[in-house]
Coordinates of C-alpha atoms in Angstrom, one line a residue:
M1 CA -36.4 23.2 -1.7
V2 CA -33.7 21.1 -3.5
T3 CA -32.6 18.0 -1.6
V4 CA -29.2 16.6 -2.5
N5 CA -28.3 13.0 -1.8
L6 CA -25.2 13.2 0.3
G7 CA -23.8 9.9 -1.1
T8 CA -24.2 11.2 -4.7
L9 CA -22.4 14.4 -3.7
F10 CA -19.4 12.5 -2.3
Y11 CA -19.3 10.3 -5.4
V12 CA -19.4 13.4 -7.7
L13 CA -16.7 15.0 -5.6
D14 CA -14.4 12.0 -6.3
H15 CA -15.1 12.5 -10.1
V16 CA -14.5 16.3 -10.0
Y17 CA -11.2 15.7 -8.1
G18 CA -10.3 12.9 -10.6
A19 CA -11.2 15.1 -13.6
L20 CA -9.0 18.0 -12.3
L21 CA -6.2 15.7 -11.5
H22 CA -6.3 13.2 -14.3
R23 CA -8.2 14.4 -17.3
T24 CA -6.6 17.8 -17.6
K25 CA -3.1 18.2 -19.1
I26 CA -1.7 19.4 -15.8
S27 CA 0.1 16.1 -15.4
P28 CA 0.9 13.2 -17.7
P29 CA -1.1 10.0 -17.6
F30 CA 0.0 6.8 -16.0
F31 CA 2.2 4.5 -18.1
S32 CA 3.0 7.0 -20.8
R33 CA 6.1 4.9 -21.7
G34 CA 4.2 1.7 -22.3
W35 CA 4.3 -1.7 -20.7
G36 CA 7.9 -2.0 -19.7
G37 CA 9.1 -4.8 -22.1
T38 CA 11.2 -7.5 -20.6
K39 CA 10.9 -6.0 -17.1
L40 CA 7.1 -6.7 -17.2
E41 CA 7.8 -10.4 -18.2
L42 CA 10.3 -10.8 -15.3
L43 CA 7.9 -9.3 -12.8
E44 CA 4.9 -11.4 -14.0
K45 CA 7.1 -14.5 -13.4
M46 CA 8.4 -13.3 -10.0
I47 CA 4.9 -12.5 -8.6
K48 CA 3.6 -15.9 -9.7
Q49 CA 6.5 -17.4 -7.7
L50 CA 5.5 -15.5 -4.5
F51 CA 3.2 -18.1 -3.2
P52 CA 4.8 -21.6 -3.4
D53 CA 7.8 -20.5 -1.2
V54 CA 5.8 -18.4 1.3
G55 CA 6.8 -20.9 4.1
Q56 CA 10.4 -21.2 3.0
N57 CA 11.1 -17.5 2.5
W58 CA 10.8 -16.6 6.1
P59 CA 12.7 -15.1 7.8
P60 CA 13.3 -12.4 5.1
T61 CA 16.5 -10.5 4.9
L62 CA 17.0 -8.6 8.1
V63 CA 17.5 -4.9 7.5
Q64 CA 19.5 -2.7 9.8
P65 CA 18.3 0.9 9.3
I66 CA 20.8 3.7 10.2
W67 CA 18.8 5.9 12.5
K68 CA 18.9 9.7 13.2
T69 CA 16.7 11.5 15.7
I70 CA 14.5 14.1 14.1
W71 CA 12.8 15.4 17.3
E72 CA 12.2 14.3 20.9
S73 CA 9.7 15.3 23.5
K74 CA 9.1 14.2 27.1
T75 CA 6.9 11.3 25.9
A76 CA 7.9 10.4 22.3
V77 CA 10.7 10.3 19.8
L78 CA 10.6 10.5 16.0
R79 CA 13.5 8.9 14.1
E80 CA 14.3 8.5 10.5
G81 CA 16.2 5.5 9.1
V82 CA 17.8 4.6 5.8
F83 CA 18.5 1.1 4.6
R84 CA 19.5 -0.7 1.4
T85 CA 16.4 -2.4 -0.1
P86 CA 16.6 -6.1 0.7
C87 CA 15.5 -7.2 -2.8
D88 CA 17.4 -9.8 -4.7
E89 CA 19.7 -8.9 -7.6
Q90 CA 17.0 -9.4 -10.3
L91 CA 14.6 -6.9 -8.6
L92 CA 17.5 -4.5 -7.8
N93 CA 18.5 -4.4 -11.5
A94 CA 14.9 -3.7 -12.5
L95 CA 14.6 -0.9 -9.9
P96 CA 15.6 2.7 -10.8
P97 CA 18.9 3.6 -8.9
E98 CA 17.0 6.3 -7.0
S99 CA 14.9 3.6 -5.4
H100 CA 17.8 1.4 -4.2
N101 CA 17.9 3.0 -0.7
A102 CA 14.7 2.9 1.4
R103 CA 13.7 5.5 3.9
V104 CA 11.5 5.0 7.0
A105 CA 10.1 7.2 9.8
F106 CA 9.6 5.7 13.3
L107 CA 7.5 7.5 15.9
A108 CA 7.4 5.7 19.3
P109 CA 6.5 6.4 22.9
K110 CA 9.4 6.8 25.3
F111 CA 10.0 5.0 28.6
L112 CA 8.0 1.9 27.8
P113 CA 9.5 -1.5 27.0
P114 CA 8.7 -2.5 23.4
Q115 CA 7.2 -5.8 24.5
K116 CA 4.4 -3.8 26.2
M117 CA 3.8 -1.8 23.0
A118 CA 2.4 -2.4 19.5
C119 CA 3.8 -1.0 16.3
V120 CA 1.9 -0.5 13.0
L121 CA 3.7 -0.2 9.7
H122 CA 1.9 2.4 7.4
L123 CA 2.3 1.8 3.6
A124 CA 1.9 4.6 1.0
G125 CA -1.2 5.3 -1.0
T126 CA -1.1 6.5 -4.6
G127 CA 0.7 9.9 -4.6
D128 CA 1.7 9.8 -0.9
H129 CA 5.3 11.0 -1.3
T130 CA 6.1 12.1 2.3
F131 CA 5.8 10.8 5.8
E132 CA 3.6 13.6 7.2
R133 CA 0.1 12.4 6.5
R134 CA 0.8 8.9 7.9
L135 CA 2.6 10.3 10.9
R136 CA -0.5 12.5 11.5
L137 CA -2.7 9.4 11.4
G138 CA -0.5 7.5 13.8
G139 CA 0.5 10.3 16.1
P140 CA -2.6 10.3 18.3
L141 CA -2.1 6.5 18.8
L142 CA 1.0 7.2 21.0
K143 CA -1.3 7.6 24.0
E144 CA -2.6 4.0 23.3
N145 CA 1.1 2.8 23.4
I146 CA 1.0 2.2 19.7
A147 CA 4.1 3.2 17.7
T148 CA 4.0 4.2 14.0
M149 CA 6.5 3.2 11.3
V150 CA 6.1 4.8 7.9
L151 CA 7.8 3.4 4.8
E152 CA 8.6 5.7 1.8
S153 CA 7.6 3.6 -1.3
P154 CA 10.0 3.0 -4.2
F155 CA 9.2 5.4 -7.0
Y156 CA 7.9 8.0 -4.5
G157 CA 9.4 10.9 -2.5
R158 CA 13.2 10.9 -2.6
R159 CA 13.0 7.5 -4.3
R160 CA 11.2 8.8 -7.4
P161 CA 13.0 8.3 -10.7
M162 CA 14.2 11.6 -12.3
L163 CA 12.0 11.3 -15.4
Q164 CA 8.8 10.5 -13.4
R165 CA 6.3 13.3 -12.8
G166 CA 4.6 13.0 -9.4
A167 CA 3.0 9.6 -8.9
K168 CA 2.5 9.0 -12.6
L169 CA 4.5 5.8 -13.1
L170 CA 6.1 5.6 -16.5
C171 CA 5.5 1.9 -17.3
V172 CA 3.0 -0.8 -16.2
S173 CA 6.0 -2.8 -15.0
D174 CA 6.8 0.0 -12.5
L175 CA 3.4 -0.7 -10.8
L176 CA 4.2 -4.3 -10.3
L177 CA 7.8 -3.5 -9.2
L178 CA 6.6 -0.9 -6.7
G179 CA 4.3 -3.5 -5.2
R180 CA 6.8 -6.4 -5.1
V181 CA 9.5 -4.2 -3.6
T182 CA 7.1 -2.7 -1.0
I183 CA 6.1 -6.2 0.1
E184 CA 9.8 -7.2 0.5
E185 CA 10.7 -4.1 2.4
A186 CA 7.6 -4.3 4.6
R187 CA 8.3 -7.9 5.5
S188 CA 11.9 -7.1 6.4
L189 CA 10.8 -4.2 8.6
L190 CA 8.2 -6.3 10.4
Y191 CA 10.9 -8.9 11.0
W192 CA 13.1 -6.1 12.4
L193 CA 10.3 -4.9 14.7
D194 CA 9.8 -8.4 15.9
S195 CA 13.3 -9.8 16.3
E196 CA 15.4 -6.7 16.9
A197 CA 13.1 -4.1 18.5
G198 CA 11.0 -6.8 20.3
F199 CA 7.5 -5.3 20.0
G200 CA 4.7 -7.2 21.7
K201 CA 2.2 -6.8 18.8
M202 CA 2.5 -5.7 15.2
G203 CA 0.2 -4.5 12.4
V204 CA 0.3 -3.2 8.9
C205 CA -2.1 -0.7 7.3
G206 CA -2.4 1.4 4.2
L207 CA -4.8 3.6 2.3
S208 CA -5.9 2.9 -1.2
M209 CA -2.9 1.3 -3.0
G210 CA -1.2 1.1 0.3
G211 CA -4.1 -0.9 1.6
V212 CA -3.7 -3.5 -1.2
H213 CA 0.0 -3.8 -0.2
A214 CA -0.9 -4.0 3.5
A215 CA -3.4 -6.9 2.7
M216 CA -0.7 -8.7 0.8
V217 CA 1.9 -8.3 3.6
G218 CA -0.6 -9.4 6.2
S219 CA -1.6 -12.4 4.2
L220 CA 2.0 -13.5 3.8
H221 CA 3.1 -13.0 7.4
P222 CA 3.9 -16.2 9.2
T223 CA 2.4 -15.1 12.5
P224 CA -0.8 -13.2 13.4
I225 CA -0.6 -9.5 12.8
A226 CA -3.3 -6.8 12.6
T227 CA -4.0 -6.1 8.9
L228 CA -5.9 -2.9 8.0
P229 CA -6.6 -2.0 4.4
F230 CA -8.4 1.4 4.2
L231 CA -10.4 2.5 1.2
S232 CA -8.7 -0.3 -0.8
P233 CA -9.8 -2.5 -3.7
H234 CA -9.1 -6.2 -3.8
S235 CA -6.9 -5.7 -6.9
A236 CA -5.3 -3.0 -9.0
V237 CA -7.5 -4.1 -11.9
V238 CA -10.4 -2.3 -10.1
A239 CA -8.5 0.9 -9.8
F240 CA -7.1 1.1 -13.3
C241 CA -9.9 -0.6 -15.3
E242 CA -13.1 0.3 -13.4
G243 CA -12.5 3.3 -11.1
I244 CA -11.6 6.9 -11.9
L245 CA -7.9 6.1 -12.7
K246 CA -9.0 4.5 -16.0
H247 CA -9.3 8.1 -17.2
A248 CA -5.6 8.7 -16.1
T249 CA -4.1 5.8 -18.1
A250 CA -2.2 6.2 -21.4
W251 CA -4.3 3.7 -23.3
E252 CA -3.2 5.0 -26.7
A253 CA 0.5 4.6 -25.9
L254 CA -0.2 1.1 -24.5
R255 CA -2.1 0.2 -27.7
D256 CA 0.6 1.6 -30.0
E257 CA 3.2 -0.6 -28.3
L258 CA 1.1 -3.8 -28.6
A259 CA 0.1 -2.9 -32.2
A260 CA 3.8 -2.6 -33.1
Q261 CA 4.1 -6.2 -31.9
K262 CA 1.0 -7.1 -33.9
A263 CA -0.5 -8.2 -30.6
V264 CA -3.7 -6.1 -30.5
T265 CA -5.5 -3.3 -32.3
T266 CA -8.4 -2.1 -30.2
I267 CA -8.5 -0.2 -26.9
E268 CA -10.8 -3.0 -25.5
E269 CA -8.1 -5.6 -26.2
V270 CA -5.5 -3.3 -24.5
R271 CA -7.8 -3.1 -21.5
E272 CA -8.1 -6.9 -21.5
R273 CA -4.3 -7.2 -21.5
M274 CA -4.1 -4.8 -18.6
R275 CA -6.7 -6.8 -16.7
N276 CA -4.6 -10.0 -17.2
V277 CA -1.4 -8.3 -16.0
L278 CA -2.9 -6.6 -13.0
S279 CA -4.8 -9.8 -12.0
L280 CA -1.5 -10.7 -10.4
T281 CA -2.4 -8.1 -7.7
D282 CA -5.7 -9.9 -6.8
V283 CA -5.5 -10.2 -3.0
T284 CA -8.3 -12.8 -3.0
Q285 CA -5.7 -15.2 -4.6
F286 CA -3.4 -14.7 -1.6
P287 CA -3.4 -17.0 1.4
I288 CA -5.9 -16.2 4.2
P289 CA -4.0 -14.3 7.0
K290 CA -3.1 -16.3 10.2
N291 CA -5.7 -14.4 12.2
P292 CA -8.5 -13.1 10.0
D293 CA -10.3 -11.7 13.1
A294 CA -7.5 -9.1 13.3
V295 CA -8.3 -8.0 9.7
I296 CA -10.5 -4.9 9.5
F297 CA -11.3 -3.2 6.2
V298 CA -12.6 0.4 6.3
A299 CA -14.5 1.2 3.1
A300 CA -16.5 4.2 1.9
T301 CA -20.1 4.0 0.9
D302 CA -19.8 6.2 -2.2
D303 CA -16.3 5.7 -3.4
G304 CA -15.7 6.8 -7.0
Y305 CA -12.3 5.0 -7.1
I306 CA -13.2 1.7 -5.4
P307 CA -16.6 0.0 -6.1
K308 CA -18.3 -1.7 -3.2
H309 CA -18.2 -5.1 -4.8
S310 CA -14.4 -5.1 -4.6
V311 CA -14.4 -4.7 -0.8
V312 CA -17.1 -7.4 -0.4
E313 CA -15.0 -9.8 -2.6
L314 CA -12.0 -9.6 -0.3
Q315 CA -14.1 -10.0 2.9
K316 CA -15.7 -13.1 1.4
A317 CA -12.3 -14.5 0.5
W318 CA -11.1 -14.0 4.1
P319 CA -13.8 -15.4 6.4
G320 CA -13.7 -13.9 9.9
S321 CA -12.5 -10.5 8.6
E322 CA -14.6 -7.4 9.3
V323 CA -15.7 -4.5 7.0
R324 CA -16.6 -1.1 8.5
W325 CA -18.3 1.4 6.2
V326 CA -17.8 5.1 6.6
T327 CA -20.2 7.6 4.9
G328 CA -18.4 9.4 2.0
G329 CA -16.3 9.1 -1.1
H330 CA -12.7 8.3 -1.5
V331 CA -11.4 11.8 -1.2
S332 CA -13.8 13.0 1.6
S333 CA -13.2 9.8 3.7
F334 CA -9.4 10.2 3.3
L335 CA -9.9 13.8 4.7
L336 CA -12.6 13.3 7.3
H337 CA -12.5 9.8 8.7
N338 CA -9.0 9.5 10.3
D339 CA -10.6 8.8 13.7
E340 CA -12.4 5.7 12.2
F341 CA -9.1 4.5 10.8
R342 CA -7.4 4.9 14.2
R343 CA -10.3 3.1 15.9
A344 CA -9.9 0.2 13.5
I345 CA -6.1 0.0 14.3
V346 CA -6.8 -0.1 18.0
D347 CA -9.5 -2.7 17.7
A348 CA -7.5 -5.0 15.3
L349 CA -4.5 -4.9 17.7
D350 CA -6.8 -5.7 20.6
R351 CA -7.7 -9.0 18.9
L352 CA -4.1 -10.2 19.0
Q353 CA -2.4 -12.0 21.8
W354 CA 0.7 -10.3 23.3
K355 CA 3.9 -12.0 22.3
E356 CA 5.4 -13.9 25.1
S357 CA 8.6 -12.3 26.4
P358 CA 11.7 -14.4 26.3
L359 CA 12.8 -15.3 29.8

């Protein structure tokens, strides 16, 4: 009788999925058009400037989405909103025109005052181009009086640039731009939920890349919110230089561009340059969130994309936060453990105080 270690099976499943998706010629690799030139330099500078003014850059620009109702039942309503991205002119000029308008879905219980409800903003993982998966994750939480808001990322869905195939960003600068703009938009939406909609509690969550962005947004928020990174690394370095996505990266194209500038010649030097650039996404360098007790990481035991050490690093950097482990790999956990993600959302929100209603 042959016994198979289940953990190994999950890990292998991640690699088989990754090989089918990334090593075949079905789709192009990430960053096939290189580093992004002056855009990359601009973004490196802008991300380094994110921290000194954290205190001064609140409140963010208030967005006013234009809403339309998609469906309505006796107990809930789903609306979709559109708003102009609140980014400053420099970021706006760097963004492809297709990404200038943001889209958001908003699923909320009816007949309950918002101050007695919570709302969680769900950010997109790699390749999550639509609202559906995140609405399915949030839908069952309606019975817990938790609303779900879903942001369509720049470069994804209807905001995808014409020349981009699927989620395969054309330049390294696009990855930093996607992150920076997502943070701006998420902060503005949380401000809207707080000041305009008047929700009693708020949170932010995301899966994989969306979890990295959720951790950044939670870290920068001036008041306590629930922060829930699911199956997420502490930095994009881990995903693109250690995990399966390293096989989906156009290392040769990146090397050719640097070689033309006489900067580097070997692939290892190219990888080192990538590590330096993506170190800007290292969440352990971000401030500790206002209420680390309301930070719950859900990580997989045998994740081919995200090594365990990466999750542990982030927990160490944010004392008081909690890590919950689910049995599985990246792909299987994404498919099988939605109940664990929902339980974490409920528990993290329970650790927050209700906002006092204005008299």
